[in-house]
Structure formats: C-alpha cells, structure tokens
Amino acid sequence: MILFKSIIKGDYLQRTRSYAFLVTLAISLYLAYTFLPAADANYSTVKIGNYVGENNATWIGYVTAIMTSIFLSLIGFYLVNNSIKKDIETEVGMIIATTQISNFKYLLSKMLSNFLVLLTITGIVFAMGIILFFVRSNGADFNIVQFVLPYLLTTLPAIFFIAAFAIVSEVFLGRWLALHYMSFFFLFGIITANILPGGGSTLKMILDPFGVKVVTMGMESFVQQHFDAKATVSSIGFNFSAKKELKTFVFNGMPWPALYIVSRLIWVALSVALVFIASLFFNRFDAKAVIKVKKKKKNLTENLPAGNLLQDIKIAALPAISTDYGILPFIKTELLMLFRKGPKWFWVLNIGGMIALLFTTLNIAHQFVLPALWFLQVGRLSDLTTKEKTNRIHYFTYASYKPIERLLPSQIIAGIILMAGLALPLMVRYLAGGEFMPVIYLLAGAIFIVLLAAALGILTGGKKLFEILFFAITYTNLNSIPFADYFGALNNSSAYLSLMLLMISGLIITGFTIRKYEIRHL
C-alpha cells in the first residue's frame, strides 16, 4: 500500500510541475471564462432553440460542468496519456518491475494519478465558475447544491473514464503515439455525435460517458414545457450568432433520473474494469514481451581467409576524405527520419488523405481533410527538436559544427517539406485554377505549425505541450472556428497573412534564441 500511494503521489507531483500542465491549466482557465459569455459577447455556448439561461447559480453550474466534461476530456487525454511511457524513458519501470506490486495495482495507481491531475484542473474551473457567478449574475442567490450537482454527476465520472482510457491505450497501443491519438480522436467523435443536438433517449443517456446528454435533455424539456414546444438544443460549444436573436429564461435545475445516476456509477466501474483487463496484457516493462528478437547476423569475418587483413589494406587506394559543412546532408537525414518514423502502414492513411485532397471539393479538402491529414503527423513533428534530448545525445549534437546555423534549420526545413508535400495535391488544384493566394496561405500554415512544434519543443524540452495544442487547434479547425485557422481555410485577407508572418517571425526568434542559450550553457 505504501508503494501504491508513493507511485500516485510521485506521478502526480511530476505532472503538475511540468510546462504542459501549467499551459493546460491556463487554457482551461481561459475556456472556463469563455464558457459563460458576457452580455455583449457575439457567441453562445449552450443554446436551446433561441433561448439561453439567465446567469444564476444553477445555469452557470450546469453550463460550466457540461462544457468542462467535453473540453477537459478533449485536452486532458493528451495531457495524461504518457504515464507508463515516462516510467520507461526514465527507467523507473525496471525498478517497479522488481517490486511486489501487481500489474493491476500499478496501472490503477497510474489511472488514479491521471484522475487527480484532471481533478485539479476541474477544481480550478469550478472556482472560476464561482467567480463568474459573482461577476455576471443579476443578484440571484448562490444555490450551492445546484451548482455542485452537475460537477459530481457529470464531470467527475467523465474525467475518471478519460484517466482510465489513457492507461488502456498505452497498454494496448504501446509506443505508437499516432495510434493513441487516432483512437481517441475517433472515440471522441463518436461520443460527441451522440450528445450533439438531436433526439434524446434513455439509451443515448446511458451510453454517454461524458454525461452531457441527460443535461441537454433536461434543458430541452424545461424550455419545451414553458416557452417553445419545438425548441431543441441547437449548440453545445462555441456558437457565433447574433446576440439579439436570443431570448433568456430562468433555469432552476432538473430532476436527475435514478437510471442516470446508476449509469454514472457503471461508467466508473467500467473504467476500473478496463484497467483490470489491461493489466492482464501489461508486459511489466519486459522488452522481450513486445519486441521480436531477430536472429543475429553471422559474423562477417567467419568466411574470410585467415591472415592479417590489415596488411592487405592500401590506404593510398582509398578515396580522399571530403569535408562537407553544408546543410543539405542534414536536411536529407532529417527527412529520412521523418519518413521512417512510425509504422510503415501509416503511410497508407497519408496517401489516402492526399488522394482525398485531390478529388474532394476544394472547400471540404481545405477546411476538413487538410487539418486532419496534418494532425496525423503530430508524432513526427512533436519531437522534431527534442529527439536529441530524449535519446541523450544532445551533448554531441550541440557540440557539432555550427548547430544553430546547420542542425536546427535543417530540422525545420525538413518538417516544412513534409507538411507542404502532404498539401501538394491541394496546391496543384489551386494553381490549376489560377488561384495563387491560397497556395501562399497553405505554405504559411505549414511553416507556422512546424515552427510551433520546434519552438515549443525547445521551450519545454518535451513534446507534450505541442501535442495538446495541436489537437486543440485541429479540433477548432474541424468545427470551423475562425480564430484557430492557420492555413487560410476561413481567413484569406491581407491582415490574416500579416498576422501569420508576425507569428512566424516570433516563433523563429523564440526558438533560435532559446536554443542558442541552451548551447552556451550546456
């Protein structure tokens, strides 16, 4: 039990002291602030037909709770899905493998650590919701019960499930990072499709791990009974619509069905059961269990004739050594590493995405296919400038000839070539139609996302922060939110291009300045 608690405590402290956690916390605070639009805001978050609730404690509690269930699940998975991998990289796992702790207890401790990390962020969002009540309410009394209930019944089971799913994905999908992200991406899409506007049913309520469907059904029922019989939940998220079109109503809560409460307990039990099943397949850090041992090649000298081989070597006949201080060999090497990273069959998806860029309509290809295709490269870009530290060879690379002028630019250029190459079919279509500006926007987007990966990797020394931000950006892109558009799908003005160039310049200065400082103070 002491070791069990120590793993939870150590893992929790390690995560909460990371850059990724601090940035995720900052993003969560900002999102919590935006969950409840101001009176003059040009968007709404939860809307039933043309109705939104007045800012009393009940409405604020319900809205912030269901929005936290969705968005913290979205971001939180990418924050906590590397707990086992961290033990492998730090070789702590080998020490744990020699102890008496069982696989189930170890994985359960990791899951509880994940849950505590997400619970900490939830607590901060909860506090922000209370602050918003006193800032934006109209003098109504603070009903603590109605404010807390949706968090207990909706948010907590949701993040508990996400904490467990992160562990399960690590056990079954192993080191294939892209598969982790793809599996969660599709799972999240299926879940949100269930809770998005549409008819409600008992089955949908039970099958919703986020617990949002029952809340939207209760809001719909309240508005239909008192205001508009045809009103349905028309948005959950950030809906940019004219504020003058919306009407307000007083929401005082809803009855929580007993079946729903039981279903939330079942989701918690199911999460623990999934971790138990995963423990049966966990290799307990035994590399031989997951790596196929290849037969060693025969010694090349076995079939050579006996004698002193060195006497037969004529140094004068060897080709002259030529020193190349250029950047092209580095670019070639970095490109090869990018292409060879991950499973080979993964390129089937990339090629399929490029074909989709070629044959789908321009609007669909640019706005939906391209960001999804680029996001599939998150595993390649995330360690673009951190793989030296991960493999502990940065002492050699930093001591090489002009690493700032040769190594770092080659990594960035290789990444840009990869991303621009994937978008090439779309560029060709635009050029064939005589449209040149979209091509410039696409190139600017490729440069921006690669520089973002490079700068964040150098700044934090890891890849987790970029992975979280890249997923959040991609999600907002797929939901057609303009402010996150970095490749010109929704914004095509000169002001947008100027802003992109400004951000690109800032990322270049940040990345090169910090890397130069690291090399000088190695």
mmCIF file with all atom_site columns, C-alpha atoms in Angstrom, residues 272-390:
data_model
loop_
_atom_site.group_PDB
_atom_site.id
_atom_site.type_symbol
_atom_site.label_atom_id
_atom_site.label_alt_id
_atom_site.label_comp_id
_atom_site.label_asym_id
_atom_site.label_entity_id
_atom_site.label_seq_id
_atom_site.pdbx_PDB_ins_code
_atom_site.Cartn_x
_atom_site.Cartn_y
_atom_site.Cartn_z
_atom_site.occupancy
_atom_site.B_iso_or_equiv
_atom_site.pdbx_formal_charge
_atom_site.auth_seq_id
_atom_site.auth_comp_id
_atom_site.auth_asym_id
_atom_site.auth_atom_id
_atom_site.pdbx_PDB_model_num
ATOM 1   C CA . VAL A 1 272 ? -11.766 0.201   -13.345 1.00 0.00 ? 272 VAL A CA 1
ATOM 2   C CA . ALA A 1 273 ? -12.700 -3.000  -15.206 1.00 0.00 ? 273 ALA A CA 1
ATOM 3   C CA . LEU A 1 274 ? -10.920 -1.769  -18.345 1.00 0.00 ? 274 LEU A CA 1
ATOM 4   C CA . VAL A 1 275 ? -7.781  -1.117  -16.320 1.00 0.00 ? 275 VAL A CA 1
ATOM 5   C CA . PHE A 1 276 ? -8.037  -4.620  -14.830 1.00 0.00 ? 276 PHE A CA 1
ATOM 6   C CA . ILE A 1 277 ? -8.341  -6.167  -18.300 1.00 0.00 ? 277 ILE A CA 1
ATOM 7   C CA . ALA A 1 278 ? -5.364  -4.110  -19.465 1.00 0.00 ? 278 ALA A CA 1
ATOM 8   C CA . SER A 1 279 ? -3.334  -5.395  -16.510 1.00 0.00 ? 279 SER A CA 1
ATOM 9   C CA . LEU A 1 280 ? -3.715  -8.944  -17.869 1.00 0.00 ? 280 LEU A CA 1
ATOM 10  C CA . PHE A 1 281 ? -1.876  -7.876  -21.040 1.00 0.00 ? 281 PHE A CA 1
ATOM 11  C CA . PHE A 1 282 ? 0.621   -5.490  -19.432 1.00 0.00 ? 282 PHE A CA 1
ATOM 12  C CA . ASN A 1 283 ? 4.191   -6.649  -20.103 1.00 0.00 ? 283 ASN A CA 1
ATOM 13  C CA . ARG A 1 284 ? 5.537   -5.216  -16.828 1.00 0.00 ? 284 ARG A CA 1
ATOM 14  C CA . PHE A 1 285 ? 8.364   -3.417  -18.662 1.00 0.00 ? 285 PHE A CA 1
ATOM 15  C CA . ASP A 1 286 ? 9.682   -6.663  -20.159 1.00 0.00 ? 286 ASP A CA 1
ATOM 16  C CA . ALA A 1 287 ? 11.094  -5.632  -23.532 1.00 0.00 ? 287 ALA A CA 1
ATOM 17  C CA . LYS A 1 288 ? 11.239  -9.239  -24.751 1.00 0.00 ? 288 LYS A CA 1
ATOM 18  C CA . ALA A 1 289 ? 7.468   -9.470  -24.458 1.00 0.00 ? 289 ALA A CA 1
ATOM 19  C CA . VAL A 1 290 ? 6.860   -6.768  -27.036 1.00 0.00 ? 290 VAL A CA 1
ATOM 20  C CA . ILE A 1 291 ? 9.952   -6.788  -29.197 1.00 0.00 ? 291 ILE A CA 1
ATOM 21  C CA . LYS A 1 292 ? 10.506  -9.634  -31.625 1.00 0.00 ? 292 LYS A CA 1
ATOM 22  C CA . VAL A 1 293 ? 14.059  -10.837 -31.193 1.00 0.00 ? 293 VAL A CA 1
ATOM 23  C CA . LYS A 1 294 ? 15.734  -11.139 -34.549 1.00 0.00 ? 294 LYS A CA 1
ATOM 24  C CA . LYS A 1 295 ? 18.393  -13.669 -35.242 1.00 0.00 ? 295 LYS A CA 1
ATOM 25  C CA . LYS A 1 296 ? 21.842  -12.212 -35.032 1.00 0.00 ? 296 LYS A CA 1
ATOM 26  C CA . LYS A 1 297 ? 23.648  -11.949 -38.293 1.00 0.00 ? 297 LYS A CA 1
ATOM 27  C CA . LYS A 1 298 ? 26.635  -14.127 -38.709 1.00 0.00 ? 298 LYS A CA 1
ATOM 28  C CA . ASN A 1 299 ? 29.987  -12.539 -38.135 1.00 0.00 ? 299 ASN A CA 1
ATOM 29  C CA . LEU A 1 300 ? 31.208  -11.153 -41.422 1.00 0.00 ? 300 LEU A CA 1
ATOM 30  C CA . THR A 1 301 ? 34.719  -12.351 -40.718 1.00 0.00 ? 301 THR A CA 1
ATOM 31  C CA . GLU A 1 302 ? 33.732  -16.035 -40.495 1.00 0.00 ? 302 GLU A CA 1
ATOM 32  C CA . ASN A 1 303 ? 34.068  -16.687 -44.213 1.00 0.00 ? 303 ASN A CA 1
ATOM 33  C CA . LEU A 1 304 ? 37.142  -14.535 -44.745 1.00 0.00 ? 304 LEU A CA 1
ATOM 34  C CA . PRO A 1 305 ? 40.513  -16.178 -45.289 1.00 0.00 ? 305 PRO A CA 1
ATOM 35  C CA . ALA A 1 306 ? 42.914  -16.368 -42.376 1.00 0.00 ? 306 ALA A CA 1
ATOM 36  C CA . GLY A 1 307 ? 45.728  -13.857 -42.163 1.00 0.00 ? 307 GLY A CA 1
ATOM 37  C CA . ASN A 1 308 ? 46.369  -10.281 -41.229 1.00 0.00 ? 308 ASN A CA 1
ATOM 38  C CA . LEU A 1 309 ? 43.673  -8.337  -43.024 1.00 0.00 ? 309 LEU A CA 1
ATOM 39  C CA . LEU A 1 310 ? 45.243  -5.012  -42.178 1.00 0.00 ? 310 LEU A CA 1
ATOM 40  C CA . GLN A 1 311 ? 48.247  -5.815  -44.377 1.00 0.00 ? 311 GLN A CA 1
ATOM 41  C CA . ASP A 1 312 ? 46.007  -6.063  -47.444 1.00 0.00 ? 312 ASP A CA 1
ATOM 42  C CA . ILE A 1 313 ? 44.505  -2.578  -46.950 1.00 0.00 ? 313 ILE A CA 1
ATOM 43  C CA . LYS A 1 314 ? 46.204  0.110   -49.038 1.00 0.00 ? 314 LYS A CA 1
ATOM 44  C CA . ILE A 1 315 ? 45.421  3.499   -47.588 1.00 0.00 ? 315 ILE A CA 1
ATOM 45  C CA . ALA A 1 316 ? 46.597  5.303   -50.707 1.00 0.00 ? 316 ALA A CA 1
ATOM 46  C CA . ALA A 1 317 ? 43.980  3.490   -52.778 1.00 0.00 ? 317 ALA A CA 1
ATOM 47  C CA . LEU A 1 318 ? 41.114  4.656   -50.585 1.00 0.00 ? 318 LEU A CA 1
ATOM 48  C CA . PRO A 1 319 ? 39.062  7.661   -51.789 1.00 0.00 ? 319 PRO A CA 1
ATOM 49  C CA . ALA A 1 320 ? 40.042  11.006  -50.376 1.00 0.00 ? 320 ALA A CA 1
ATOM 50  C CA . ILE A 1 321 ? 38.050  12.279  -47.406 1.00 0.00 ? 321 ILE A CA 1
ATOM 51  C CA . SER A 1 322 ? 35.957  15.313  -48.311 1.00 0.00 ? 322 SER A CA 1
ATOM 52  C CA . THR A 1 323 ? 34.554  17.553  -45.607 1.00 0.00 ? 323 THR A CA 1
ATOM 53  C CA . ASP A 1 324 ? 31.048  18.874  -46.178 1.00 0.00 ? 324 ASP A CA 1
ATOM 54  C CA . TYR A 1 325 ? 29.917  21.698  -43.904 1.00 0.00 ? 325 TYR A CA 1
ATOM 55  C CA . GLY A 1 326 ? 26.725  22.320  -45.848 1.00 0.00 ? 326 GLY A CA 1
ATOM 56  C CA . ILE A 1 327 ? 23.170  21.891  -44.634 1.00 0.00 ? 327 ILE A CA 1
ATOM 57  C CA . LEU A 1 328 ? 21.858  19.585  -47.374 1.00 0.00 ? 328 LEU A CA 1
ATOM 58  C CA . PRO A 1 329 ? 23.094  16.312  -45.807 1.00 0.00 ? 329 PRO A CA 1
ATOM 59  C CA . PHE A 1 330 ? 21.347  17.285  -42.574 1.00 0.00 ? 330 PHE A CA 1
ATOM 60  C CA . ILE A 1 331 ? 18.092  18.029  -44.401 1.00 0.00 ? 331 ILE A CA 1
ATOM 61  C CA . LYS A 1 332 ? 18.270  14.678  -46.172 1.00 0.00 ? 332 LYS A CA 1
ATOM 62  C CA . THR A 1 333 ? 18.889  12.841  -42.899 1.00 0.00 ? 333 THR A CA 1
ATOM 63  C CA . GLU A 1 334 ? 16.084  14.661  -41.078 1.00 0.00 ? 334 GLU A CA 1
ATOM 64  C CA . LEU A 1 335 ? 13.672  13.912  -43.929 1.00 0.00 ? 335 LEU A CA 1
ATOM 65  C CA . LEU A 1 336 ? 14.567  10.231  -43.822 1.00 0.00 ? 336 LEU A CA 1
ATOM 66  C CA . MET A 1 337 ? 13.937  10.137  -40.078 1.00 0.00 ? 337 MET A CA 1
ATOM 67  C CA . LEU A 1 338 ? 10.576  11.855  -40.526 1.00 0.00 ? 338 LEU A CA 1
ATOM 68  C CA . PHE A 1 339 ? 9.512   9.440   -43.262 1.00 0.00 ? 339 PHE A CA 1
ATOM 69  C CA . ARG A 1 340 ? 10.647  6.355   -41.352 1.00 0.00 ? 340 ARG A CA 1
ATOM 70  C CA . LYS A 1 341 ? 9.074   7.367   -38.044 1.00 0.00 ? 341 LYS A CA 1
ATOM 71  C CA . GLY A 1 342 ? 6.050   5.309   -37.056 1.00 0.00 ? 342 GLY A CA 1
ATOM 72  C CA . PRO A 1 343 ? 4.621   2.175   -38.660 1.00 0.00 ? 343 PRO A CA 1
ATOM 73  C CA . LYS A 1 344 ? 5.013   1.847   -42.422 1.00 0.00 ? 344 LYS A CA 1
ATOM 74  C CA . TRP A 1 345 ? 1.329   1.094   -42.961 1.00 0.00 ? 345 TRP A CA 1
ATOM 75  C CA . PHE A 1 346 ? 0.556   4.530   -41.538 1.00 0.00 ? 346 PHE A CA 1
ATOM 76  C CA . TRP A 1 347 ? 1.593   5.975   -44.873 1.00 0.00 ? 347 TRP A CA 1
ATOM 77  C CA . VAL A 1 348 ? -1.468  4.313   -46.365 1.00 0.00 ? 348 VAL A CA 1
ATOM 78  C CA . LEU A 1 349 ? -3.544  6.834   -44.402 1.00 0.00 ? 349 LEU A CA 1
ATOM 79  C CA . ASN A 1 350 ? -1.321  9.694   -45.523 1.00 0.00 ? 350 ASN A CA 1
ATOM 80  C CA . ILE A 1 351 ? -1.593  8.693   -49.166 1.00 0.00 ? 351 ILE A CA 1
ATOM 81  C CA . GLY A 1 352 ? -5.346  8.267   -48.751 1.00 0.00 ? 352 GLY A CA 1
ATOM 82  C CA . GLY A 1 353 ? -5.541  11.780  -47.324 1.00 0.00 ? 353 GLY A CA 1
ATOM 83  C CA . MET A 1 354 ? -3.582  13.168  -50.266 1.00 0.00 ? 354 MET A CA 1
ATOM 84  C CA . ILE A 1 355 ? -5.936  11.415  -52.678 1.00 0.00 ? 355 ILE A CA 1
ATOM 85  C CA . ALA A 1 356 ? -8.871  12.942  -50.802 1.00 0.00 ? 356 ALA A CA 1
ATOM 86  C CA . LEU A 1 357 ? -7.269  16.381  -51.213 1.00 0.00 ? 357 LEU A CA 1
ATOM 87  C CA . LEU A 1 358 ? -7.182  15.735  -54.927 1.00 0.00 ? 358 LEU A CA 1
ATOM 88  C CA . PHE A 1 359 ? -10.752 14.585  -55.501 1.00 0.00 ? 359 PHE A CA 1
ATOM 89  C CA . THR A 1 360 ? -12.993 16.131  -52.826 1.00 0.00 ? 360 THR A CA 1
ATOM 90  C CA . THR A 1 361 ? -14.419 19.612  -53.287 1.00 0.00 ? 361 THR A CA 1
ATOM 91  C CA . LEU A 1 362 ? -11.986 22.452  -52.618 1.00 0.00 ? 362 LEU A CA 1
ATOM 92  C CA . ASN A 1 363 ? -13.909 23.664  -49.602 1.00 0.00 ? 363 ASN A CA 1
ATOM 93  C CA . ILE A 1 364 ? -14.037 20.234  -47.956 1.00 0.00 ? 364 ILE A CA 1
ATOM 94  C CA . ALA A 1 365 ? -10.433 19.455  -48.853 1.00 0.00 ? 365 ALA A CA 1
ATOM 95  C CA . HIS A 1 366 ? -9.071  22.732  -47.498 1.00 0.00 ? 366 HIS A CA 1
ATOM 96  C CA . GLN A 1 367 ? -11.234 23.087  -44.401 1.00 0.00 ? 367 GLN A CA 1
ATOM 97  C CA . PHE A 1 368 ? -11.556 19.483  -43.191 1.00 0.00 ? 368 PHE A CA 1
ATOM 98  C CA . VAL A 1 369 ? -9.296  16.986  -44.958 1.00 0.00 ? 369 VAL A CA 1
ATOM 99  C CA . LEU A 1 370 ? -6.089  19.024  -44.745 1.00 0.00 ? 370 LEU A CA 1
ATOM 100 C CA . PRO A 1 371 ? -6.113  19.727  -40.970 1.00 0.00 ? 371 PRO A CA 1
ATOM 101 C CA . ALA A 1 372 ? -6.916  16.068  -40.273 1.00 0.00 ? 372 ALA A CA 1
ATOM 102 C CA . LEU A 1 373 ? -4.093  14.945  -42.569 1.00 0.00 ? 373 LEU A CA 1
ATOM 103 C CA . TRP A 1 374 ? -1.640  17.355  -40.980 1.00 0.00 ? 374 TRP A CA 1
ATOM 104 C CA . PHE A 1 375 ? -2.673  16.266  -37.497 1.00 0.00 ? 375 PHE A CA 1
ATOM 105 C CA . LEU A 1 376 ? -1.764  12.683  -38.367 1.00 0.00 ? 376 LEU A CA 1
ATOM 106 C CA . GLN A 1 377 ? 1.850   13.910  -38.430 1.00 0.00 ? 377 GLN A CA 1
ATOM 107 C CA . VAL A 1 378 ? 1.766   15.004  -34.786 1.00 0.00 ? 378 VAL A CA 1
ATOM 108 C CA . GLY A 1 379 ? 4.019   12.117  -33.800 1.00 0.00 ? 379 GLY A CA 1
ATOM 109 C CA . ARG A 1 380 ? 6.580   13.165  -36.381 1.00 0.00 ? 380 ARG A CA 1
ATOM 110 C CA . LEU A 1 381 ? 6.574   16.871  -35.579 1.00 0.00 ? 381 LEU A CA 1
ATOM 111 C CA . SER A 1 382 ? 6.288   16.724  -31.790 1.00 0.00 ? 382 SER A CA 1
ATOM 112 C CA . ASP A 1 383 ? 9.883   15.580  -31.230 1.00 0.00 ? 383 ASP A CA 1
ATOM 113 C CA . LEU A 1 384 ? 11.361  17.470  -34.160 1.00 0.00 ? 384 LEU A CA 1
ATOM 114 C CA . THR A 1 385 ? 13.753  19.420  -31.923 1.00 0.00 ? 385 THR A CA 1
ATOM 115 C CA . THR A 1 386 ? 13.656  17.254  -28.796 1.00 0.00 ? 386 THR A CA 1
ATOM 116 C CA . LYS A 1 387 ? 14.745  13.810  -30.012 1.00 0.00 ? 387 LYS A CA 1
ATOM 117 C CA . GLU A 1 388 ? 18.378  14.595  -29.185 1.00 0.00 ? 388 GLU A CA 1
ATOM 118 C CA . LYS A 1 389 ? 17.484  15.135  -25.517 1.00 0.00 ? 389 LYS A CA 1
ATOM 119 C CA . THR A 1 390 ? 15.130  12.162  -25.459 1.00 0.00 ? 390 THR A CA 1
#
